[in-house]
CSV table of C-alpha atoms and ligand atoms in Angstrom, one decimal:
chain,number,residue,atom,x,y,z
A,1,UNK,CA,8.2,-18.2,-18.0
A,2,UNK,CA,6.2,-15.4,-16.2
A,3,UNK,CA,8.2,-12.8,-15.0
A,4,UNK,CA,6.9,-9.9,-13.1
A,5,UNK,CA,9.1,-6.6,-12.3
A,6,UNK,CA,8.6,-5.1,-8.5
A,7,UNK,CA,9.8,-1.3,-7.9
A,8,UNK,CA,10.7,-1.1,-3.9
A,9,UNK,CA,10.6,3.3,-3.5
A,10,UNK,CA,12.9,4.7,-0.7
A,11,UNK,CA,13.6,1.0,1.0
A,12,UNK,CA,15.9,2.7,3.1
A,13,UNK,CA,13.6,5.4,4.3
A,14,UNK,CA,10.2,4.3,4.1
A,15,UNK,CA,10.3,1.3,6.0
A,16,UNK,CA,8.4,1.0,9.6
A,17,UNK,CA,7.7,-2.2,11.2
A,18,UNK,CA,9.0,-4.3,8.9
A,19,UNK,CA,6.8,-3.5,5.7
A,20,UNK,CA,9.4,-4.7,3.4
A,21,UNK,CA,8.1,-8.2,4.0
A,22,UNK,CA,5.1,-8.0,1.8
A,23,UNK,CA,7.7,-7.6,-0.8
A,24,UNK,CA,9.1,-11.2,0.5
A,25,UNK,CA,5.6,-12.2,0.4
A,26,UNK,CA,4.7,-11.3,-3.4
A,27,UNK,CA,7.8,-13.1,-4.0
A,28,UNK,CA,6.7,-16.2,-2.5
A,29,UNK,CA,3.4,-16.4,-3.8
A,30,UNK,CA,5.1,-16.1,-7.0
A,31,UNK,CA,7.3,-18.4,-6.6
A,32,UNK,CA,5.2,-20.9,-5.6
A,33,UNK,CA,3.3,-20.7,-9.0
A,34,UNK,CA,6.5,-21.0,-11.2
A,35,UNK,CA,6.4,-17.0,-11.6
A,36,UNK,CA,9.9,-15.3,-11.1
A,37,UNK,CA,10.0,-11.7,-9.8
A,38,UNK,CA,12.9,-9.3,-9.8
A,39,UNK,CA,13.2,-6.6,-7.4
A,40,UNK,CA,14.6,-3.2,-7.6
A,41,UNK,CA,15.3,-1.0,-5.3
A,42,UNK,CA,14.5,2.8,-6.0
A,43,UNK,CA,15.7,5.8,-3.6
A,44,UNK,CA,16.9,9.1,-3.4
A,45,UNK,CA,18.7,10.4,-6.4
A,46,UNK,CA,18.3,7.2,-8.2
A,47,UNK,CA,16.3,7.6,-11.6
A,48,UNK,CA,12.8,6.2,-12.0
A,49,UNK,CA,12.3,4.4,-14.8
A,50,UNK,CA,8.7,4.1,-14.6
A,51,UNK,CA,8.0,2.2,-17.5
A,52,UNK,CA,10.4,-0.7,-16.6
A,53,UNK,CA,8.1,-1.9,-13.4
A,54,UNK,CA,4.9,-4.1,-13.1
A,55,UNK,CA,4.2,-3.2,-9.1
A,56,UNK,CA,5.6,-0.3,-7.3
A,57,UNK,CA,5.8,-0.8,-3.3
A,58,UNK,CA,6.1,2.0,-1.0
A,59,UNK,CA,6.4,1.7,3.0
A,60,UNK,CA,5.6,3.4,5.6
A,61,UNK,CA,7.8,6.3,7.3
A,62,UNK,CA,7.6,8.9,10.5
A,63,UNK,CA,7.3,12.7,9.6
A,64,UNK,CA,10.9,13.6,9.6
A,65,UNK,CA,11.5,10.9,6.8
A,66,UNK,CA,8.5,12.0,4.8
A,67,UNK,CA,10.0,15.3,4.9
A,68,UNK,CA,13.5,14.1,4.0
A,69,UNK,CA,12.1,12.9,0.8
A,70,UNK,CA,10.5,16.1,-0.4
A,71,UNK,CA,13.4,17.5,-2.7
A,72,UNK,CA,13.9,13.9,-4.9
A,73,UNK,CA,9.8,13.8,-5.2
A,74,UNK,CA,9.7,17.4,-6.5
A,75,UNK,CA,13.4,16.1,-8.8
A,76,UNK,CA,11.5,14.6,-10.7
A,77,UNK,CA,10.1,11.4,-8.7
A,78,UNK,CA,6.7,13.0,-8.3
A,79,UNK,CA,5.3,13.4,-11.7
A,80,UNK,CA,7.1,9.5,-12.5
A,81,UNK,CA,5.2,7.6,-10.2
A,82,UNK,CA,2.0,9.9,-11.3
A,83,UNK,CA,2.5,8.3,-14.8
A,84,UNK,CA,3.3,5.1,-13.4
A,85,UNK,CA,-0.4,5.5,-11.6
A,86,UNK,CA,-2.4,7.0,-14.4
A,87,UNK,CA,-1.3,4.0,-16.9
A,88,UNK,CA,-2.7,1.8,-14.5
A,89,UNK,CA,0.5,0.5,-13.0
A,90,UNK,CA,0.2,-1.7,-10.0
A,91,UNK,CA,0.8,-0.2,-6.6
A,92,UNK,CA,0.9,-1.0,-2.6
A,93,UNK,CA,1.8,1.5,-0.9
A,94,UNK,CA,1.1,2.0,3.2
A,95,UNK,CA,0.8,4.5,5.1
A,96,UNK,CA,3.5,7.3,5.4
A,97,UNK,CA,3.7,6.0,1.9
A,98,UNK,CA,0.1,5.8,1.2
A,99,UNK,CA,-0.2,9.3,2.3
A,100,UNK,CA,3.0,10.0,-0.2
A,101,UNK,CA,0.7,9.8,-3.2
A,102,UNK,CA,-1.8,12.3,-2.1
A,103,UNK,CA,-1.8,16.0,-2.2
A,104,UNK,CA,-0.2,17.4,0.9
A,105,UNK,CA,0.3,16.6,4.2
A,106,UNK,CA,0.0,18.8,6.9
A,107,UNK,CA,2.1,17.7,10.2
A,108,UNK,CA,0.4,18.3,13.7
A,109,UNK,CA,3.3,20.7,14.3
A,110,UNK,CA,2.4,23.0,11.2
A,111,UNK,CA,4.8,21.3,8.8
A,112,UNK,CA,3.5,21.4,5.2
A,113,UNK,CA,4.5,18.3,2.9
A,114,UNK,CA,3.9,18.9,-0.6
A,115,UNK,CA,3.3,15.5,-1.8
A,116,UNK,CA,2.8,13.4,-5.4
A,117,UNK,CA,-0.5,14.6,-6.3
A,118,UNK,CA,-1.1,11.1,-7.9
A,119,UNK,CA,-4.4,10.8,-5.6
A,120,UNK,CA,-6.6,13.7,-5.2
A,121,UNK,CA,-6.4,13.0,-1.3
A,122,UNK,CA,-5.0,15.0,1.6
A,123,UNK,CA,-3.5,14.5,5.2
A,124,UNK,CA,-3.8,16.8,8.5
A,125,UNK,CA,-1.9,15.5,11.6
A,126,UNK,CA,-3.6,15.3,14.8
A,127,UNK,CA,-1.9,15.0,17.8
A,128,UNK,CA,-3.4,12.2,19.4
A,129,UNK,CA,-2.3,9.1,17.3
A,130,UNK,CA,-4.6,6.2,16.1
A,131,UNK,CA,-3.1,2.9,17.0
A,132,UNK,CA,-3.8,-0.6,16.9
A,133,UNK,CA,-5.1,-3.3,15.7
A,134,UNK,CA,-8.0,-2.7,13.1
A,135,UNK,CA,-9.8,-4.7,10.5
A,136,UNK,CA,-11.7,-3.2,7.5
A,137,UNK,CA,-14.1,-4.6,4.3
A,138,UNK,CA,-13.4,-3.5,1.0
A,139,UNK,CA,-16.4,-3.6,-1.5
A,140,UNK,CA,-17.5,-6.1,-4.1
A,141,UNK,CA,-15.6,-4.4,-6.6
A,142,UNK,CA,-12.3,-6.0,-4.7
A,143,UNK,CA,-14.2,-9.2,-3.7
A,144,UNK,CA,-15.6,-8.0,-0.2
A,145,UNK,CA,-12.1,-8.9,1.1
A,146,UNK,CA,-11.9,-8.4,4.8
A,147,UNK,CA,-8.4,-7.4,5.6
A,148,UNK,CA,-7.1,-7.5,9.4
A,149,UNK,CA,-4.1,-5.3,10.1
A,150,UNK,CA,-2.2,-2.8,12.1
A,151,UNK,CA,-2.4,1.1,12.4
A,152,UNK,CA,-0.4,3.9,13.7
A,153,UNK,CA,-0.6,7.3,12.6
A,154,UNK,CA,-1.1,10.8,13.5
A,155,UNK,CA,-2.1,11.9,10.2
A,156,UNK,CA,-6.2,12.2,9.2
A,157,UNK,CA,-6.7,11.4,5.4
A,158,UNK,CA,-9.7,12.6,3.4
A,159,UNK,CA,-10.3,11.2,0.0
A,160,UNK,CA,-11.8,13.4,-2.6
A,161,UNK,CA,-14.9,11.6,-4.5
A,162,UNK,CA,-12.4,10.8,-7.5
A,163,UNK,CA,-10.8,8.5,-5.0
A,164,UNK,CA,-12.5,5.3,-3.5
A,165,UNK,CA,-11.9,3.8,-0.2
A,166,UNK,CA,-10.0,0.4,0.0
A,167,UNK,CA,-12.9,-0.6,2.2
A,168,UNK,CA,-15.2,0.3,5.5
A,169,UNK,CA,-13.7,0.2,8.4
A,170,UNK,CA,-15.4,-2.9,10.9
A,171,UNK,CA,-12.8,-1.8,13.9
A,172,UNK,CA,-10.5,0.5,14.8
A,173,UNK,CA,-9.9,4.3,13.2
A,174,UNK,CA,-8.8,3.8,9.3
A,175,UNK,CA,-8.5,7.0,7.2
A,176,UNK,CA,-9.5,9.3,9.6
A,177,UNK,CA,-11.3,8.0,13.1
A,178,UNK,CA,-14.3,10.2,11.6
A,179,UNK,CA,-15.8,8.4,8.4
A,180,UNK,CA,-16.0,5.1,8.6
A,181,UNK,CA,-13.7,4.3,5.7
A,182,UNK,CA,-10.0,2.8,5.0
A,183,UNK,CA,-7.4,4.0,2.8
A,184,UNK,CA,-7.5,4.7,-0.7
A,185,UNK,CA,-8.3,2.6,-4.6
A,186,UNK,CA,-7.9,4.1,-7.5
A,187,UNK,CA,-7.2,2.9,-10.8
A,188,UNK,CA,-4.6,0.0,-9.5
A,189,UNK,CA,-3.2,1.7,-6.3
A,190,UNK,CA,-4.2,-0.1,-3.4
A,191,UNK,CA,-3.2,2.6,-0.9
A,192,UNK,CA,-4.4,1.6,3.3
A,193,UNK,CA,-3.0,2.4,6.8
A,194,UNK,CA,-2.0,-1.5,7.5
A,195,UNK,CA,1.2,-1.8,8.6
A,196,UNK,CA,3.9,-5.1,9.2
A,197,UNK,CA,2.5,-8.2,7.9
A,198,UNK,CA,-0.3,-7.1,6.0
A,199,UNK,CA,-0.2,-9.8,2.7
A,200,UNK,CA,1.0,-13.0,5.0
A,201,UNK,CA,-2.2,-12.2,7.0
A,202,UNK,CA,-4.4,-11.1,3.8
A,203,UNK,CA,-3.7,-13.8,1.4
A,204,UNK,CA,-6.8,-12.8,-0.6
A,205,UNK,CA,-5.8,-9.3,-0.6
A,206,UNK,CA,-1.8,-10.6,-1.8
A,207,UNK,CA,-3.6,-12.5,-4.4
A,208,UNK,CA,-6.0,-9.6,-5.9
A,209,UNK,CA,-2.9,-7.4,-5.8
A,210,UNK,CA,-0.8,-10.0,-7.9
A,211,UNK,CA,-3.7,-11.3,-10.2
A,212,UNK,CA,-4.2,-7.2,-11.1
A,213,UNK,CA,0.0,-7.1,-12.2
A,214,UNK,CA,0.0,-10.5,-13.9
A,215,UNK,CA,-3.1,-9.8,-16.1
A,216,UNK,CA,-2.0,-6.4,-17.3
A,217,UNK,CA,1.1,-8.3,-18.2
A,218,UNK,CA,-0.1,-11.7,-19.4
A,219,UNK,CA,-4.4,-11.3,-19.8
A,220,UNK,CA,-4.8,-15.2,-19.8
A,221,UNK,CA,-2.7,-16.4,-17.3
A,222,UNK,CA,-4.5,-18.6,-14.7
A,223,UNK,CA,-3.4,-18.1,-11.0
A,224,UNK,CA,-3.3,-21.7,-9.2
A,225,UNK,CA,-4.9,-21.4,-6.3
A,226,UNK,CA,-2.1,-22.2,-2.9
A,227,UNK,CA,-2.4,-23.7,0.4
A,228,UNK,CA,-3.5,-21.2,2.7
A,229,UNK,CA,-4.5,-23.2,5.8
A,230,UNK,CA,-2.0,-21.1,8.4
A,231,UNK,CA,-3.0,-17.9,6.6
A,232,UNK,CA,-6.2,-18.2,7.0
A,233,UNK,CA,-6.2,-19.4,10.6
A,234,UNK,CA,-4.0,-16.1,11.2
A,235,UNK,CA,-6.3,-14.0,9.6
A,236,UNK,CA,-9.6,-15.3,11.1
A,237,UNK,CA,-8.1,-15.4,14.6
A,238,UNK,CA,-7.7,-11.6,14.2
A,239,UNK,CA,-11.4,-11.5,12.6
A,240,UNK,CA,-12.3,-13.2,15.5
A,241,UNK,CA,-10.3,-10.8,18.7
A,242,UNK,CA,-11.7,-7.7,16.9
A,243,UNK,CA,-15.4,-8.8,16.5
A,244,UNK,CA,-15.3,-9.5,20.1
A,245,UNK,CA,-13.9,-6.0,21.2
B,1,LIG,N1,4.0,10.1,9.6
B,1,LIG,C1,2.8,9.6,9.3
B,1,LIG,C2,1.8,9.7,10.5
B,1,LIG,O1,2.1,9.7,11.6
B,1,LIG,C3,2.9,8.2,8.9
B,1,LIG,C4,3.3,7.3,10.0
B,1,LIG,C5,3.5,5.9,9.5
B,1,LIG,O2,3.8,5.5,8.4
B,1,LIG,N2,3.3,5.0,10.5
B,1,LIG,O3,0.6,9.9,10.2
């Protein structure tokens, strides 16, 4: 039987609007194909044992619990999940936990965050948030996917050109309200600003994700393609609010 092994990092810290349910939503998908999948939850002061996961999720978190997290990333967590990016390991990680794997993160109120380093990226807070709805394309390397979602964050991110973005943003602000583009690729990480319900609404995006672990693990495997009539008609409602706006 396929098995795939999901890490959840700092469940009880990193987790805004209900981001957790994308890990519900792997499972699923999973499930629904005959593939089991065994979650883990890692958090402060528990060991990382890299090597032992296939996907690594990471939520999204306010300042203060960014900042509570410093100490266990510089323990030891930081240069783990670095190795856990740079042999390709799978990751989803959002927001406050997308900006987790860059280099810093500067708060709008002068805090400095010294952050994973795993993506040569960088955050500056600004004090007028970006919030709302948005809906960005990512390039034909990930299938031109558009992906409709929810933003809310203070923090600007600028990629460095080792870094590409998960896509262009079509509406709303993305990585930094200034350049047109949405959160982060590289290597496997899929790193983006979309909070809540992003992989119930994106099933395409849920399935690229998934197809990327299961074919480092298992290179033929086959993924049957699912019913995705009330996904879709979720996802192309969305398409269809924010192209009118
Ligand atoms: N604290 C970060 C910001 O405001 C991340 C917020 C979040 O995860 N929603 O930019």
């Amino acid at each position: 039987m396929y098995q795939l092994k999901i890490c959840h990092l700092y469940p009880d810290i990193l987790n805004l609007y209900g981001d957790r349910g994308n890990i519900i939503c792997m499972q699923k998908r999973m499930a629904w194909r005959g593939i089991q999948a065994e979650v883990t939850e890692v958090s402060v002061g528990d060991p990382l044992n890299y090597d032992d996961y296939d996907i690594f999720f990471i939520g999204g978190g306010q300042d203060f619990e960014q900042e509570v997290l410093l100490k266990d990333l510089a323990d030891g967590k930081a240069k783990a999940i670095t190795q856990a990016v740079n042999e390709e390991k799978v990751f989803l990680a959002i927001c406050g936990g997308y900006q987790m794997l860059g280099n810093y993160y500067k708060t709008w109120d002068g805090k400095e965050c010294e952050f994973v380093g795993a993506l040569d990226l960088y955050t500056v807070g600004a004090k007028e948030r970006m919030i709302g709805n948005y809906m960005y394309q990512c390039d034909a390397a990930d299938d031109g996917i558009v992906v409709v979602g929810f933003e809310n964050h203070s923090g600007k991110t600028y990629l460095s050109d080792k870094v590409r973005p998960m896509g262009k943003v079509l509406a709303g602000s993305g990585n930094n309200g200034e350049d047109g583009t949405e959160g982060a690729r590289y290597k496997n990480v899929f790193a983006t600003y979309s909070h809540g319900p992003l992989l119930p609404k994106n099933p395409k995006l849920a399935d690229l994700i998934l197809k990327t672990a299961l074919k480092r693990r298992y290179p033929d495997i086959v993924l049957e393609e699912l019913d995705d009539t009330f996904e879709n008609n979720a996802h192309d409602y969305m398409v269809q609010r924010l192209s009118a706006k």
